[in-house]
Structure formats: C-alpha cells, structure tokens
Amino acid sequence: MQQAVAAPARSAARTRRTPHLGDALFAGAARFAGVFVLVLLGAIIVVLALGGLQAFHAFGPFFLISADWDPVQNVYGAAVPIFGTLVTSILALIMAVPLSFGIAVYLTELAPAWVRRPVGTAIELLAAIPSIIYGMWGFFVIVPIMAQWIQPHVIDTFDGIPVLEDLFAGPPFGTGIFTAALILAIMIVPFIAATMRDVFETVPAVYKESAYGIGCTMWEVMRSIVVPYTRTSVVGGIMLGLGRALGETMAVTFVIGNTNRIATSLFGPGNTIASIVALEFPESQAGSLKLSSLLALGFILFVISFIVLAISRLLLRPRLKT
Amino acid sequence: MKLAVTALAISLAGFTMAGAAQAQQITGAGATFPAPVYTKWGEAAKAAIGIELNYQAIGSGGGQNQILNRTVDFGASDAPMDPAKLDSGKLLQFPTVMGAVVVIVNIPGVEPNKLRLPGELLAEIYEGKITKWNDPKIAEANRDVKLPSLAIAPVYRADGSGTTFVYASYLSAVSPTWKDKVGANTSVRWPAGAGAKGNDGVAATVHNTRGGIGYVEFAYAAQNKLTTVQIRNKAGVYVSPTMEAFSAAASNGDWANAKNFAVNLIDQPGEKSWPIVSATFIELPKDPKDPARSANVIKFFDWAYKSGDAAASSLEYIALPEKVKDAVRAAWHAEVKAPDGKPIF
C-alpha cells in the first residue's frame, strides 16, 4: 500500500525536472498494464492446467466422459458437470433469445420515444443485479412455485405420453436443470437484448422505409431487412449471453439440485462445472486428487468459455468497426 | 466464487497474523459446524481473559490445509484428521464440543417426532430402494401413523460438509450395503435424491418438497422448529432427538481408547442414546513457531472448557464430559512444546 502511494509521487516530482523521463515512465507504466493483462491470463491458464495435471494423468481422456464423482473411492469424472453446463446454457438460450428479440423489436420499432429510455435503462439495470440475488430469488421464490404448482401438474399431464413422460419425470423438487435454465435465461436476457437493440438501430432507416413503402408488414421488415442486415452481430450477442451462462456460479448453485447424475428428465437435478467447483472446493485438501479434478474442471470451463467468447468476438467484429 | 472467498480468508489470516503483535489475538480456520459456538466463546473470552479469536469458517478441508501450512494458529475440522497426516504435520488433535445430526421430513399430516425410522430404512431411502412413504417396510414400523402414497424426495448437502460425513458414517454403520457401495466422506456419491447448499438449503428444500426428507444439525432443526423423526438406536429403542438422548450417547462413547481423541460416537449402545452424534475437533501444532500464540490458543480453549458449557448448551451443542476435558489438558501439557522443549501449558 505504502509503495503504491509513494511511486506516483516520486514520478510526479521527476516529471517537473525532466519531462522526457516522465513521458518514458508513463509509457512504461501503460505498457506494463497492457502486458500485465496478457501475463495474468496466461498465468491463470497455466495454474489451472498444472493443477489439473494430476487428474488428467490419473484418469486420462476418460476424465471427460466418465460420469463418476465418488470422493470416497477417489474416482472423478467430468461428464456430469460438462453435460449440465452445456444443457442449462443451451436451454437458457432457447428461452432467452425469443424474449430478447421481442424486447429489441419493441424498443427499436414500436415503443414511443419516451418509453425507450426507461425500458432500455431497466434492461441495463437487470444486467447489474449481482448473481447471488438471482440465486436467492430463484431459491426462495421460483423454486417453491415450481415445486408446488408447475412441476406436479406438468408431471401429471405428461404421464403416459412417450418421450414427454421421460422428459418431465421425477419427484417435484422444484430445483433442477429446468429451473436453473430459467434463472440463467433471465440473467442473460439483458446482454442479448441490449446487443440486439444496438445493432437493430444500425440498420439504415432508408432500407426499412423502402420496405414499408412497397407494402411490407412489420414482421416482413424484421425478417427480410433487419435480421439479415444484422445477422452476424445478433449471433455474436447471443454468444456473449452464452458465455455468461456457461460460467454463472452462484445463481445456478442455488437452484440446480447439485447432483452428480446425468438427468434424463428436465426436472431432474444436475450439476454444472461452476457449481461443483464452488461446492466441493472448501472440502478439498491440498495435493488431493479431488482438488486436482476440480482444477481440471476449471480448465475445461475456461477452454469452453474461451471458444464461445472467441466466436462472439469474431462475429461482433464488423459491428464494432462501424 | 468460493475460491475467491478462500483466497480472501487466507490473505485476511495473513494480515491479522502480521498485525496482531499488540493485541492478544489468535486465528483459526476450518469447520462451519462449530462456528457459532466458537464465535460466542470468542466474544465472551475477549471480555473475560483478553484473548480475541478470529475464526474463519471456511470448511473442514480448508482448515486442515491451513494448519498444515501454518497460516493460522489452529485448524478446526468436523471429521477427525487422518492419523498419518496428524503425525507428518506434527499436530495435536482434541475435541471441543459435540453435536447431533437429526432427520427432518415433510409429509402432510405427520407431526414432529411421530414418524419412526430404523437406520436401515434411512439407508434404503437414500439408496433409492424405498421410493414411497406408504412402503410396507415403513408402514410396519409406524402402525399408528397414517402415511400417504407420496414419492419420497431425499435431500442431501450438496456442499462438502462435516454433517454429511457424520450422517454417511451412521448409514455405513447400520447398513452394510451403504458401507460397500457409498461409504462416508464429507461428500459422497449419492445414489438418489437432490442436493441443497448448507443446512438452511436442505431445510428449505425439504420444507418446499412434499414427501421430502433431509438431515440437518440439531441446532438448526430446534431453532426452526422442523419436523424431526424418531430413529431406532443400537439397543433397538426408538428415540426422539433431545439433549438428554445426545448426552447419553456422548457419555457412552469409548473416550479412553480413542487415539488422537478421534472418538466414534456413531450408533452408541444404551437405551437412551441418539445414534447420530459426533465431536468436532481442533488441530494445534505440537512445535509452535510462536509459542506465545499457541499458549493463548490453549488458554482460550481451557477457558472455554471451564466457562463455555452454558454458551454451548444454549446453542444446542453438547459439552464434553469432565474426564475428557482433563485428558485433553494432560495432552496439551505433554505434547505441545516450545522450541526450548518446555511445555507451554
């Protein structure tokens, strides 16, 4: 702390005497800050990979496909958390994308000007709510509603219908994959909706007006003009939401049911990579295979998120340039 | 998230150690189960003997890691530590208080302490073999209770916890199948059911789920008036979870022959004994780098043994028998030595 205070004071004193040195110092500090981010990212990857080495070594590639997670026998596999992470995130996208599209269309095409700002601000505020709040709200409000009202009725309704009966089976805990996906969907809507609104606004008015001029309905304008014009950026925004959903920890941990079995039912409990790491970390001893397996899971999540975010950057690039 | 919390706890512990020279401060980290009583003792001891306890409830595994690395003055853990690790880490282990784990249910029309469950049936429920509350095996033990045809929804602790270790140890003690297929640890591979985070998570999930069954620490069930059940003990008697039943189990424990005080209080004999009781432990370095700090740790727990029982009981913990406290004091004297070889207690 003391050093941090002293350093700028010293450099300021020098600046007055020799301006060139100050300039060099500033450039150096800025360069250091830039390189620091790269080093930090690399260091995190290296630490996760090294930490997980013991697990990768012990289980080999089977670590990725084994559904075992048995701390008593010291056997660990990543299949259940990977499955849970991907399924909840994809389900969340399926719910969030249409809703976000609706919000974006309303804000850019339908809403009167005085409504746009408050609604737009509200969406941005939704993105600022800490995930623990979503978790508590999910656990104390959504889960009881799911357990007492929605799940028993859905389970009874689909009982006896092939496929659907299996997809919606099990005791109505209220928690589970579906509830987790629902909370995730609410959490990622602001990201996707904000991106969609921004890119929809970049569509030149003259395109839309010409379409309306030849008698297109609003749906036809959206489908044939706006969406094709902004397609890559929209997909990029969706990827951004997916990236958030993949790594979300607290909110999911509260409502997913935390079970190391691959659920065949949407109402069945599961696990995600982030939730299992959060839950098991405090009881993992230094140097144990369990700790190594958790670090390996972290590495896998890092790789998945990295791929998703790289795709999103790639697709958003045209929009960011303009 | 937890990683960040742990990192924060480690750095906090480091800071407090550096800045504690003037204050009589001791630092500890570990088990969450005894955290409330340690906090209460800490407040009382600060006034009584001028020792301030800074306790970080980061989990038993974390506590063991930190005391092995000597980042704190003492570690705390619910499950007794592996004897080999105690030896290699030069640690003395001793118990502080005991607690009980109770089983809670949510079955419409079933009052607290009316449902009776033998341990084997608990194991079968958590194995997913018994799936309905009106199963003939449950009905046989409960002729006077009307049980609905309701799916059983077993709930367990999703986070690694000492409570799970105690409960799974009990299931292993009463069910050979459980011992074989699942075993006991701070987290296990549950064959059925859903997980919830923390005692409060388990309680809330059971409360929300018709047909739910779960296990929580007794203090939690007592304070929140949850629907507990009677469990059959080793003597074949169904007992309700009460302080008398817990104390009975504690006094029946074989303390004299327990190495490292790692006494097993699970499924004790005696007609009044509650079968799921366990002690929680402290790990203290035998070769303290700073003998004054370790002396303060011992002074703190000696004071807690003398004057802390009432506080423990008010939080629904069970105090240690006097003879055990004396044995621990003897161990402090014999085993914790300053660098010059003199005992520090």
XYZ file of C-alpha atoms in Angstrom:
667
model
C 0.000 0.000 0.000
C 2.722 2.431 1.024
C 4.723 1.690 -2.093
C 1.742 2.337 -4.322
C 1.278 5.774 -2.773
C 4.963 6.640 -2.915
C 5.583 5.650 -6.530
C 3.317 8.171 -8.325
C 4.554 10.960 -6.004
C 8.132 10.244 -6.948
C 7.417 10.086 -10.659
C 5.451 13.348 -10.422
C 8.462 15.026 -8.825
C 10.704 13.808 -11.600
C 8.289 14.937 -14.290
C 8.781 18.535 -13.266
C 12.548 18.303 -13.662
C 12.895 16.102 -16.755
C 9.744 15.888 -18.855
C 11.207 13.191 -21.121
C 11.803 10.826 -18.256
C 8.232 11.322 -17.072
C 6.958 10.543 -20.519
C 9.046 7.422 -20.666
C 7.831 6.390 -17.221
C 4.211 6.902 -18.241
C 4.696 4.919 -21.438
C 6.418 2.208 -19.449
C 3.609 2.056 -16.894
C 0.992 1.888 -19.633
C 2.939 -0.808 -21.448
C 3.257 -2.723 -18.190
C -0.516 -2.513 -17.630
C -1.168 -3.863 -21.108
C 1.294 -6.706 -20.853
C 0.128 -7.441 -17.315
C -3.323 -8.486 -18.590
C -1.751 -10.917 -21.037
C 0.567 -12.347 -18.386
C -2.320 -12.670 -15.939
C -4.462 -14.547 -18.455
C -1.581 -16.842 -19.328
C -0.767 -17.407 -15.657
C -4.350 -18.409 -14.881
C -4.384 -20.908 -17.742
C -1.037 -22.339 -16.651
C -2.084 -22.632 -12.986
C -5.352 -24.370 -13.892
C -3.634 -26.711 -16.335
C -0.822 -27.574 -13.920
C -3.270 -28.033 -11.047
C -5.408 -30.339 -13.139
C -2.436 -32.309 -14.441
C -2.701 -34.880 -11.650
C -6.328 -35.603 -12.547
C -5.675 -35.719 -16.307
C -2.753 -38.017 -15.608
C -4.743 -40.332 -13.316
C -7.850 -40.670 -15.482
C -6.600 -39.832 -18.970
C -9.156 -38.886 -21.605
C -11.796 -40.856 -19.678
C -11.952 -37.897 -17.300
C -14.021 -36.135 -19.966
C -16.548 -38.947 -20.468
C -16.718 -40.600 -17.056
C -19.884 -39.804 -15.091
C -18.402 -40.966 -11.784
C -17.812 -38.478 -8.967
C -17.021 -40.504 -5.873
C -14.932 -38.754 -3.191
C -14.971 -41.916 -1.036
C -13.291 -44.075 -3.704
C -11.349 -41.093 -5.093
C -12.703 -41.545 -8.610
C -13.648 -38.432 -10.545
C -15.097 -37.728 -13.969
C -16.192 -34.554 -15.694
C -19.087 -35.819 -17.833
C -21.931 -34.799 -15.498
C -20.804 -31.209 -14.907
C -19.933 -30.718 -18.591
C -23.334 -32.102 -19.596
C -25.101 -29.910 -17.031
C -23.196 -26.799 -18.088
C -23.990 -27.252 -21.774
C -27.629 -28.298 -21.314
C -28.559 -25.488 -18.908
C -26.823 -22.889 -21.078
C -28.448 -24.068 -24.299
C -31.906 -24.304 -22.677
C -31.360 -20.811 -21.308
C -30.583 -19.547 -24.827
C -33.721 -21.211 -26.194
C -35.776 -19.273 -23.642
C -33.809 -16.014 -23.705
C -33.360 -15.415 -27.439
C -37.043 -15.025 -28.415
C -37.672 -12.815 -25.384
C -34.646 -10.646 -26.169
C -35.718 -10.397 -29.806
C -39.131 -9.174 -28.652
C -37.571 -6.582 -26.369
C -35.235 -5.348 -29.112
C -38.012 -5.094 -31.722
C -40.273 -3.289 -29.274
C -37.548 -0.824 -28.334
C -36.397 -0.058 -31.876
C -39.656 -0.236 -33.830
C -42.741 0.008 -31.653
C -42.072 1.902 -28.450
C -42.821 5.620 -28.325
C -39.688 7.667 -27.766
C -40.444 8.475 -24.110
C -40.703 4.753 -23.260
C -37.448 3.724 -24.929
C -35.134 5.282 -22.377
C -36.735 3.920 -19.172
C -37.149 0.421 -20.625
C -33.613 0.476 -22.025
C -32.248 1.593 -18.649
C -34.260 -1.097 -16.872
C -32.681 -3.749 -19.074
C -29.214 -2.427 -18.345
C -30.017 -2.420 -14.620
C -31.113 -6.066 -14.834
C -27.626 -6.854 -16.067
C -26.167 -5.141 -12.996
C -28.026 -7.268 -10.429
C -25.488 -9.483 -8.623
C -25.929 -13.160 -9.395
C -26.337 -14.068 -5.725
C -29.558 -12.029 -5.729
C -30.851 -14.052 -8.679
C -29.848 -17.189 -6.774
C -31.732 -16.237 -3.622
C -34.737 -15.052 -5.564
C -34.691 -18.287 -7.559
C -34.367 -20.441 -4.463
C -36.946 -18.724 -2.280
C -39.476 -17.622 -4.908
C -39.168 -19.611 -8.135
C -38.290 -22.997 -6.608
C -41.375 -23.187 -4.322
C -43.590 -22.120 -7.240
C -42.017 -24.810 -9.423
C -42.260 -27.446 -6.669
C -45.827 -26.770 -5.629
C -47.552 -25.605 -8.782
C -45.759 -26.091 -12.068
C -43.818 -29.349 -11.749
C -46.552 -31.575 -10.190
C -49.044 -30.513 -12.873
C -46.620 -30.902 -15.760
C -45.505 -34.318 -14.472
C -49.125 -35.473 -14.116
C -50.170 -34.078 -17.506
C -47.413 -35.772 -19.480
C -47.654 -39.049 -17.544
C -48.246 -41.833 -20.069
C -47.146 -39.897 -23.165
C -43.959 -41.429 -24.594
C -40.797 -39.276 -24.626
C -42.538 -36.340 -22.884
C -43.194 -38.580 -19.898
C -39.467 -39.198 -19.519
C -38.521 -35.612 -20.278
C -40.698 -34.366 -17.404
C -40.363 -37.046 -14.737
C -39.222 -37.389 -11.140
C -40.158 -36.043 -7.733
C -41.032 -32.325 -7.925
C -38.089 -30.889 -6.007
C -38.561 -27.503 -7.655
C -34.829 -27.349 -8.253
C -33.202 -28.977 -11.290
C -31.942 -28.392 -14.806
C -35.091 -26.615 -15.991
C -35.219 -24.181 -13.076
C -31.521 -23.428 -13.469
C -32.002 -22.763 -17.186
C -34.948 -20.472 -16.405
C -32.894 -18.356 -13.964
C -29.984 -18.290 -16.430
C -32.344 -17.150 -19.201
C -33.487 -14.207 -17.081
C -29.879 -13.358 -16.318
C -28.690 -13.331 -19.920
C -31.698 -11.541 -21.449
C -30.231 -8.079 -20.695
C -26.986 -8.911 -22.533
C -28.663 -10.312 -25.618
C -31.452 -7.715 -25.699
C -29.027 -4.795 -25.340
C -26.821 -6.098 -28.157
C -29.811 -6.740 -30.420
C -31.233 -3.265 -29.757
C -27.892 -1.635 -30.529
C -27.398 -3.496 -33.813
C -31.018 -3.095 -34.911
C -30.517 0.646 -34.581
C -27.619 0.489 -37.041
C -29.955 -0.604 -39.856
C -30.227 2.440 -42.181
C -33.715 3.901 -41.953
C -33.915 4.154 -45.734
C -33.843 0.341 -46.088
C -36.726 -0.094 -43.708
C -38.701 2.778 -45.180
C -38.349 1.367 -48.691
C -39.641 -1.969 -47.446
C -42.601 -0.377 -45.722
C -43.108 1.683 -48.881
C -43.668 -1.389 -51.027
C -46.232 -2.647 -48.547
C -44.237 -4.936 -46.233
C -45.682 -5.752 -42.811
C -43.559 -5.126 -39.758
C -42.824 -8.863 -39.434
C -41.647 -8.937 -43.063
C -39.406 -5.917 -42.476
C -37.855 -7.556 -39.425
C -37.424 -10.911 -41.136
C -36.214 -9.767 -44.554
C -34.400 -6.496 -43.812
C -33.348 -6.029 -40.188
C -32.346 -9.578 -39.224
C -30.374 -10.362 -42.420
C -28.606 -6.981 -42.178
C -27.534 -7.608 -38.556
C -27.299 -11.403 -38.546
C -23.661 -11.859 -37.561
C -23.834 -9.259 -34.822
C -27.017 -10.798 -33.405
C -25.340 -14.203 -33.255
C -22.357 -12.545 -31.618
C -24.623 -11.050 -28.957
C -26.196 -14.448 -28.348
C -22.730 -15.923 -27.912
C -21.996 -13.204 -25.370
C -25.039 -14.350 -23.395
C -23.962 -17.960 -23.763
C -20.556 -17.060 -22.383
C -22.159 -15.596 -19.290
C -24.481 -18.582 -18.860
C -21.620 -21.085 -19.053
C -19.674 -19.597 -16.188
C -22.527 -18.492 -13.930
C -21.949 -19.938 -10.463
C -23.971 -18.733 -7.500
C -27.399 -18.451 -9.083
C -27.102 -21.905 -10.628
C -25.705 -23.491 -7.472
C -28.807 -22.420 -5.572
C -31.346 -23.948 -7.933
C -29.822 -26.808 -9.937
C -30.182 -29.539 -7.306
C -26.452 -30.322 -7.221
C -26.442 -33.984 -8.110
C -23.753 -35.929 -9.903
C -26.002 -37.937 -12.145
C -26.877 -37.305 -15.772
C -30.536 -36.351 -15.601
C -32.807 -37.762 -18.289
C -35.617 -35.517 -17.061
C -35.631 -31.742 -17.432
C -36.914 -31.535 -13.850
C -34.128 -33.794 -12.634
C -31.300 -32.338 -10.562
C -27.859 -31.904 -12.092
C -24.616 -30.017 -11.733
C -22.571 -27.528 -13.684
C -18.807 -27.128 -13.717
C -19.020 -23.839 -11.843
C -21.441 -25.150 -9.229
C -19.485 -28.300 -8.425
C -16.255 -26.335 -8.055
C -17.976 -23.838 -5.744
C -19.480 -26.571 -3.596
C -16.594 -29.009 -3.333
C -13.661 -26.619 -3.122
C -13.775 -25.875 0.636
C -13.591 -29.584 1.499
C -10.744 -30.434 -0.873
C -7.396 -30.988 0.733
C -4.171 -29.650 -0.704
C -2.491 -32.131 -3.031
C -5.544 -34.392 -3.227
C -6.835 -35.900 -6.444
C -10.170 -34.215 -5.738
C -8.631 -30.743 -5.723
C -6.775 -31.584 -8.919
C -10.006 -32.776 -10.546
C -11.723 -29.518 -9.586
C -8.870 -27.501 -11.110
C -9.079 -29.664 -14.221
C -12.801 -28.856 -14.398
C -11.910 -25.191 -14.132
C -9.525 -25.590 -17.026
C -12.209 -27.284 -19.134
C -14.665 -24.473 -18.360
C -12.008 -21.944 -19.297
C -11.495 -23.642 -22.646
C -15.242 -23.834 -23.359
C -15.791 -20.175 -22.411
C -12.749 -19.122 -24.392
C -14.060 -20.801 -27.531
C -17.515 -19.259 -27.118
C -16.144 -15.761 -26.485
C -13.712 -16.043 -29.386
C -16.603 -16.888 -31.712
C -18.586 -13.963 -30.300
C -15.692 -11.519 -30.875
C -15.253 -12.820 -34.378
C -18.914 -12.331 -35.229
C -19.254 -8.956 -33.493
C -16.191 -7.505 -35.222
C -17.995 -5.989 -38.230
C -20.350 -4.110 -35.897
C -17.572 -2.887 -33.610
C -15.683 -1.462 -36.574
C -18.511 0.803 -37.741
C -16.580 -17.636 -6.020
C -15.651 -19.914 -3.111
C -12.133 -19.866 -4.446
C -12.117 -16.114 -4.084
C -13.551 -16.383 -0.576
C -10.893 -18.877 0.413
C -8.186 -16.695 -1.051
C -9.601 -13.750 0.856
C -9.698 -15.782 4.051
C -6.076 -16.787 3.572
C -4.966 -13.227 2.939
C -7.045 -11.961 5.869
C -5.489 -14.560 8.122
C -2.089 -13.415 6.915
C -2.837 -9.766 7.615
C -4.198 -10.406 11.075
C -1.165 -12.509 11.957
C 1.137 -9.686 10.907
C -0.731 -7.015 12.804
C -1.630 -8.926 15.937
C 1.540 -8.374 17.948
C -0.013 -5.784 20.213
C -3.445 -7.436 20.625
C -3.887 -10.850 22.207
C -5.324 -12.196 19.007
C -5.477 -15.815 17.868
C -6.545 -17.018 14.462
C -8.255 -20.218 13.482
C -9.927 -21.578 10.389
C -11.977 -24.575 9.420
C -15.234 -26.313 10.251
C -18.507 -24.455 9.767
C -20.474 -26.679 12.156
C -18.945 -25.319 15.416
C -18.512 -21.775 14.062
C -21.470 -20.315 16.047
C -20.151 -21.583 19.383
C -16.569 -20.533 18.604
C -17.853 -17.067 17.774
C -19.808 -16.897 21.005
C -16.844 -18.164 23.026
C -14.653 -15.626 21.254
C -16.868 -12.720 22.304
C -17.043 -13.917 25.896
C -13.323 -14.711 26.130
C -12.361 -11.264 24.864
C -14.113 -9.756 27.880
C -13.061 -12.430 30.355
C -9.410 -13.207 29.570
C -8.483 -10.639 26.914
C -7.963 -13.108 24.059
C -9.608 -12.208 20.787
C -10.462 -15.076 18.458
C -10.539 -14.506 14.709
C -12.230 -17.615 13.337
C -12.821 -18.170 9.617
C -15.442 -20.849 8.915
C -14.049 -21.968 5.566
C -14.810 -25.693 5.844
C -13.013 -28.602 7.499
C -10.831 -29.406 4.494
C -9.735 -25.782 4.224
C -8.966 -25.675 7.954
C -6.771 -28.766 7.675
C -4.926 -27.291 4.685
C -4.276 -24.040 6.504
C -2.967 -25.542 9.718
C -0.719 -27.891 7.731
C 0.663 -24.763 6.029
C 0.742 -22.968 9.409
C -1.147 -19.949 8.038
C -3.356 -19.946 11.158
C -2.804 -20.688 14.854
C -5.178 -23.625 14.863
C -7.267 -25.604 12.408
C -10.760 -26.917 13.062
C -12.356 -29.940 11.481
C -15.544 -31.931 11.962
C -14.161 -35.245 10.833
C -11.091 -36.401 12.761
C -7.978 -35.852 10.680
C -6.130 -38.765 9.126
C -3.652 -40.025 11.810
C -0.801 -40.162 9.271
C -1.394 -36.517 8.377
C -1.532 -35.548 12.043
C 1.852 -37.212 12.539
C 3.532 -35.779 9.460
C 2.079 -32.320 10.165
C 3.131 -32.516 13.855
C -0.389 -31.720 15.015
C -2.221 -32.392 18.256
C -5.916 -33.048 17.829
C -8.500 -32.522 20.546
C -12.323 -32.235 20.680
C -14.193 -29.089 21.731
C -17.922 -29.788 21.661
C -20.270 -32.414 20.281
C -23.279 -32.068 18.067
C -26.063 -34.239 16.767
C -27.475 -34.693 13.297
C -31.232 -35.151 13.038
C -33.530 -36.297 10.245
C -36.327 -33.998 9.097
C -39.334 -34.807 6.891
C -42.184 -33.073 5.107
C -45.133 -35.453 4.990
C -48.611 -33.897 5.178
C -50.300 -34.933 8.433
C -47.163 -36.241 10.157
C -46.304 -34.437 13.403
C -42.771 -33.902 14.770
C -41.201 -36.956 16.409
C -44.111 -39.215 15.437
C -42.585 -41.000 12.467
C -40.223 -43.831 13.453
C -37.401 -44.887 11.182
C -34.863 -47.653 11.684
C -31.404 -46.766 10.331
C -31.522 -49.485 7.656
C -34.629 -47.900 6.158
C -32.921 -44.488 6.109
C -30.124 -46.094 4.106
C -32.605 -47.732 1.728
C -34.423 -44.416 1.269
C -31.173 -42.655 0.388
C -30.210 -45.561 -1.886
C -33.461 -45.032 -3.790
C -34.743 -48.512 -2.945
C -37.721 -47.275 -0.937
C -39.500 -44.646 -3.004
C -42.969 -44.230 -1.435
C -43.853 -43.135 2.081
C -46.513 -45.885 2.370
C -43.944 -48.596 1.603
C -44.797 -51.717 3.691
C -41.408 -51.553 5.451
C -42.042 -48.004 6.688
C -45.673 -48.797 7.494
C -44.616 -51.756 9.622
C -42.559 -49.521 11.915
C -45.347 -46.937 12.032
C -48.647 -48.742 12.622
C -50.198 -45.721 14.357
C -49.183 -43.155 11.714
C -51.243 -42.651 8.563
C -48.772 -42.488 5.680
C -49.789 -41.120 2.260
C -48.886 -42.661 -1.096
C -46.326 -39.948 -1.756
C -42.976 -40.150 -3.530
C -40.017 -39.838 -1.154
C -37.709 -36.988 -2.116
C -34.347 -37.438 -0.354
C -32.382 -34.202 0.098
C -28.714 -34.067 0.970
C -25.969 -31.500 1.497
C -24.542 -30.593 -1.893
C -21.533 -28.787 -0.450
C -18.810 -30.840 1.164
C -19.632 -30.826 4.881
C -18.911 -32.460 8.210
C -22.647 -33.030 8.619
C -22.598 -35.289 5.580
C -19.570 -37.120 6.968
C -21.429 -37.830 10.229
C -24.684 -38.845 8.545
C -22.982 -41.074 5.960
C -20.892 -42.632 8.764
C -24.119 -43.514 10.544
C -25.649 -45.045 7.387
C -22.410 -47.006 6.886
C -22.607 -48.245 10.488
C -26.146 -49.562 10.161
C -26.206 -50.703 6.532
C -23.532 -52.997 5.075
C -24.800 -52.195 1.553
C -24.306 -48.485 2.153
C -20.828 -49.063 3.546
C -19.977 -51.158 0.486
C -21.483 -49.030 -2.260
C -21.271 -45.466 -0.937
C -19.224 -45.136 2.243
C -18.618 -41.986 4.288
C -16.856 -38.730 3.484
C -17.549 -35.001 3.515
C -19.305 -35.585 0.207
C -20.306 -38.942 -1.219
C -21.783 -40.311 -4.423
C -25.464 -40.179 -3.507
C -27.438 -42.881 -5.320
C -30.722 -40.901 -5.193
C -32.215 -37.547 -4.353
C -31.183 -33.932 -4.847
C -28.599 -31.732 -3.183
C -29.031 -28.390 -1.483
C -26.457 -25.946 -0.185
C -25.942 -25.711 3.566
C -28.206 -26.641 6.462
C -30.593 -23.871 5.522
C -30.723 -25.085 1.918
C -31.578 -28.628 2.994
C -34.222 -27.379 5.427
C -35.802 -25.084 2.833
C -35.798 -27.783 0.140
C -37.446 -30.295 2.493
C -39.934 -27.621 3.523
C -40.778 -26.909 -0.131
C -40.958 -30.503 -1.321
C -43.938 -32.678 -0.383
C -42.510 -36.026 0.596
C -39.090 -34.549 1.323
C -36.622 -35.996 3.812
C -33.301 -34.482 4.817
C -30.684 -34.290 7.562
C -29.509 -31.172 9.402
C -27.603 -30.273 12.530
C -29.842 -30.371 15.594
C -29.374 -26.694 16.441
C -30.824 -25.835 13.058
C -33.856 -28.111 13.465
C -34.516 -26.837 17.005
C -34.330 -23.162 16.108
C -36.520 -23.523 13.042
C -38.998 -25.995 14.562
C -38.581 -28.539 11.784
C -40.418 -31.872 11.717
C -37.879 -34.314 13.144
C -38.336 -38.092 13.345
C -37.508 -40.833 15.851
C -34.647 -43.141 14.944
C -34.018 -46.614 16.313
C -30.747 -46.869 18.251
C -28.399 -49.784 18.760
C -30.402 -51.010 21.760
C -33.464 -51.281 19.489
C -35.311 -48.377 21.099
C -36.825 -45.516 19.089
C -35.539 -42.209 20.474
C -36.547 -38.621 19.802
C -33.782 -36.063 19.198
C -33.378 -34.382 22.609
C -30.393 -33.072 24.550
C -30.728 -35.997 27.014
C -30.507 -38.506 24.169
C -27.409 -36.747 22.766
C -25.707 -36.597 26.177
C -26.477 -40.269 26.745
C -24.712 -41.142 23.507
C -21.767 -38.899 24.402
C -21.252 -40.444 27.820
C -21.353 -43.941 26.299
C -18.501 -43.141 23.930
C -15.231 -45.023 24.384
C -13.094 -41.942 25.062
C -10.315 -43.758 26.926
C -9.243 -45.865 23.945
C -9.665 -43.274 21.210
C -6.340 -42.415 19.585
C -5.943 -38.659 18.908
C -9.275 -38.268 20.764
C -10.916 -39.367 17.476
C -13.766 -40.996 19.348
C -16.546 -42.639 17.401
C -19.900 -41.560 18.810
C -21.973 -43.033 15.984
C -24.580 -45.657 16.935
C -23.557 -45.929 20.605
C -25.125 -48.559 22.891
C -27.576 -47.533 25.617
C -31.358 -47.346 25.562
C -31.444 -43.547 25.647
C -28.659 -42.870 23.121
C -29.362 -40.859 19.987
C -27.453 -42.716 17.252
C -26.091 -39.804 15.162
C -23.742 -37.804 17.389
C -20.203 -36.651 16.734
C -17.496 -34.458 18.187
C -15.768 -31.615 16.378
C -12.025 -31.166 16.604
C -9.185 -28.651 16.805
C -5.735 -29.270 15.332
C -2.877 -27.476 17.061
C 0.836 -27.571 16.104
C 2.983 -29.539 18.569
C 6.035 -27.490 17.573
C 4.660 -23.916 17.533
C 6.843 -21.326 15.815
C 5.426 -18.676 18.117
C 4.826 -20.363 21.492
C 3.083 -17.305 22.916
C 0.315 -17.515 20.322
C -0.150 -21.241 20.820
C -0.217 -20.673 24.578
C -3.046 -18.219 24.002
C -4.902 -20.794 21.889
C -4.631 -23.317 24.710
C -5.598 -20.653 27.260
C -8.662 -19.875 25.153
C -9.868 -23.466 24.927
C -9.038 -24.105 28.598
C -11.238 -21.142 29.441
C -13.946 -22.497 27.094
C -13.822 -25.896 28.837
C -14.184 -24.166 32.227
C -16.731 -21.478 31.441
C -18.125 -22.138 27.978
C -20.508 -25.049 28.586
C -23.548 -22.857 29.182
C -22.937 -20.958 25.952
C -22.549 -24.253 24.087
C -25.783 -25.672 25.502
C -27.697 -22.522 24.653
C -26.675 -23.090 21.028
C -27.752 -26.764 21.241
C -24.238 -28.176 21.312
C -23.271 -30.890 23.801
C -20.436 -30.137 26.229
C -17.614 -32.654 26.685
C -17.585 -34.912 29.772
C -15.233 -33.581 32.500
C -12.904 -36.565 32.298
C -12.348 -35.914 28.592
C -11.501 -32.268 29.286
C -8.907 -33.387 31.840
C -7.415 -35.844 29.375
C -7.124 -33.044 26.796
C -5.410 -30.784 29.350
C -2.917 -33.570 30.067
C -2.239 -33.896 26.331
C -1.642 -30.131 25.993
C 0.917 -30.337 28.787
C 2.646 -33.423 27.465
C 2.705 -32.757 23.726
C 2.791 -29.048 22.909
C 6.349 -27.855 23.460
C 8.101 -24.556 22.888
C 11.312 -24.687 20.791
C 13.349 -24.974 24.004
C 11.485 -28.163 24.887
C 9.427 -26.708 27.730
C 5.683 -27.420 27.811
C 3.704 -24.246 27.160
C 0.676 -25.284 29.229
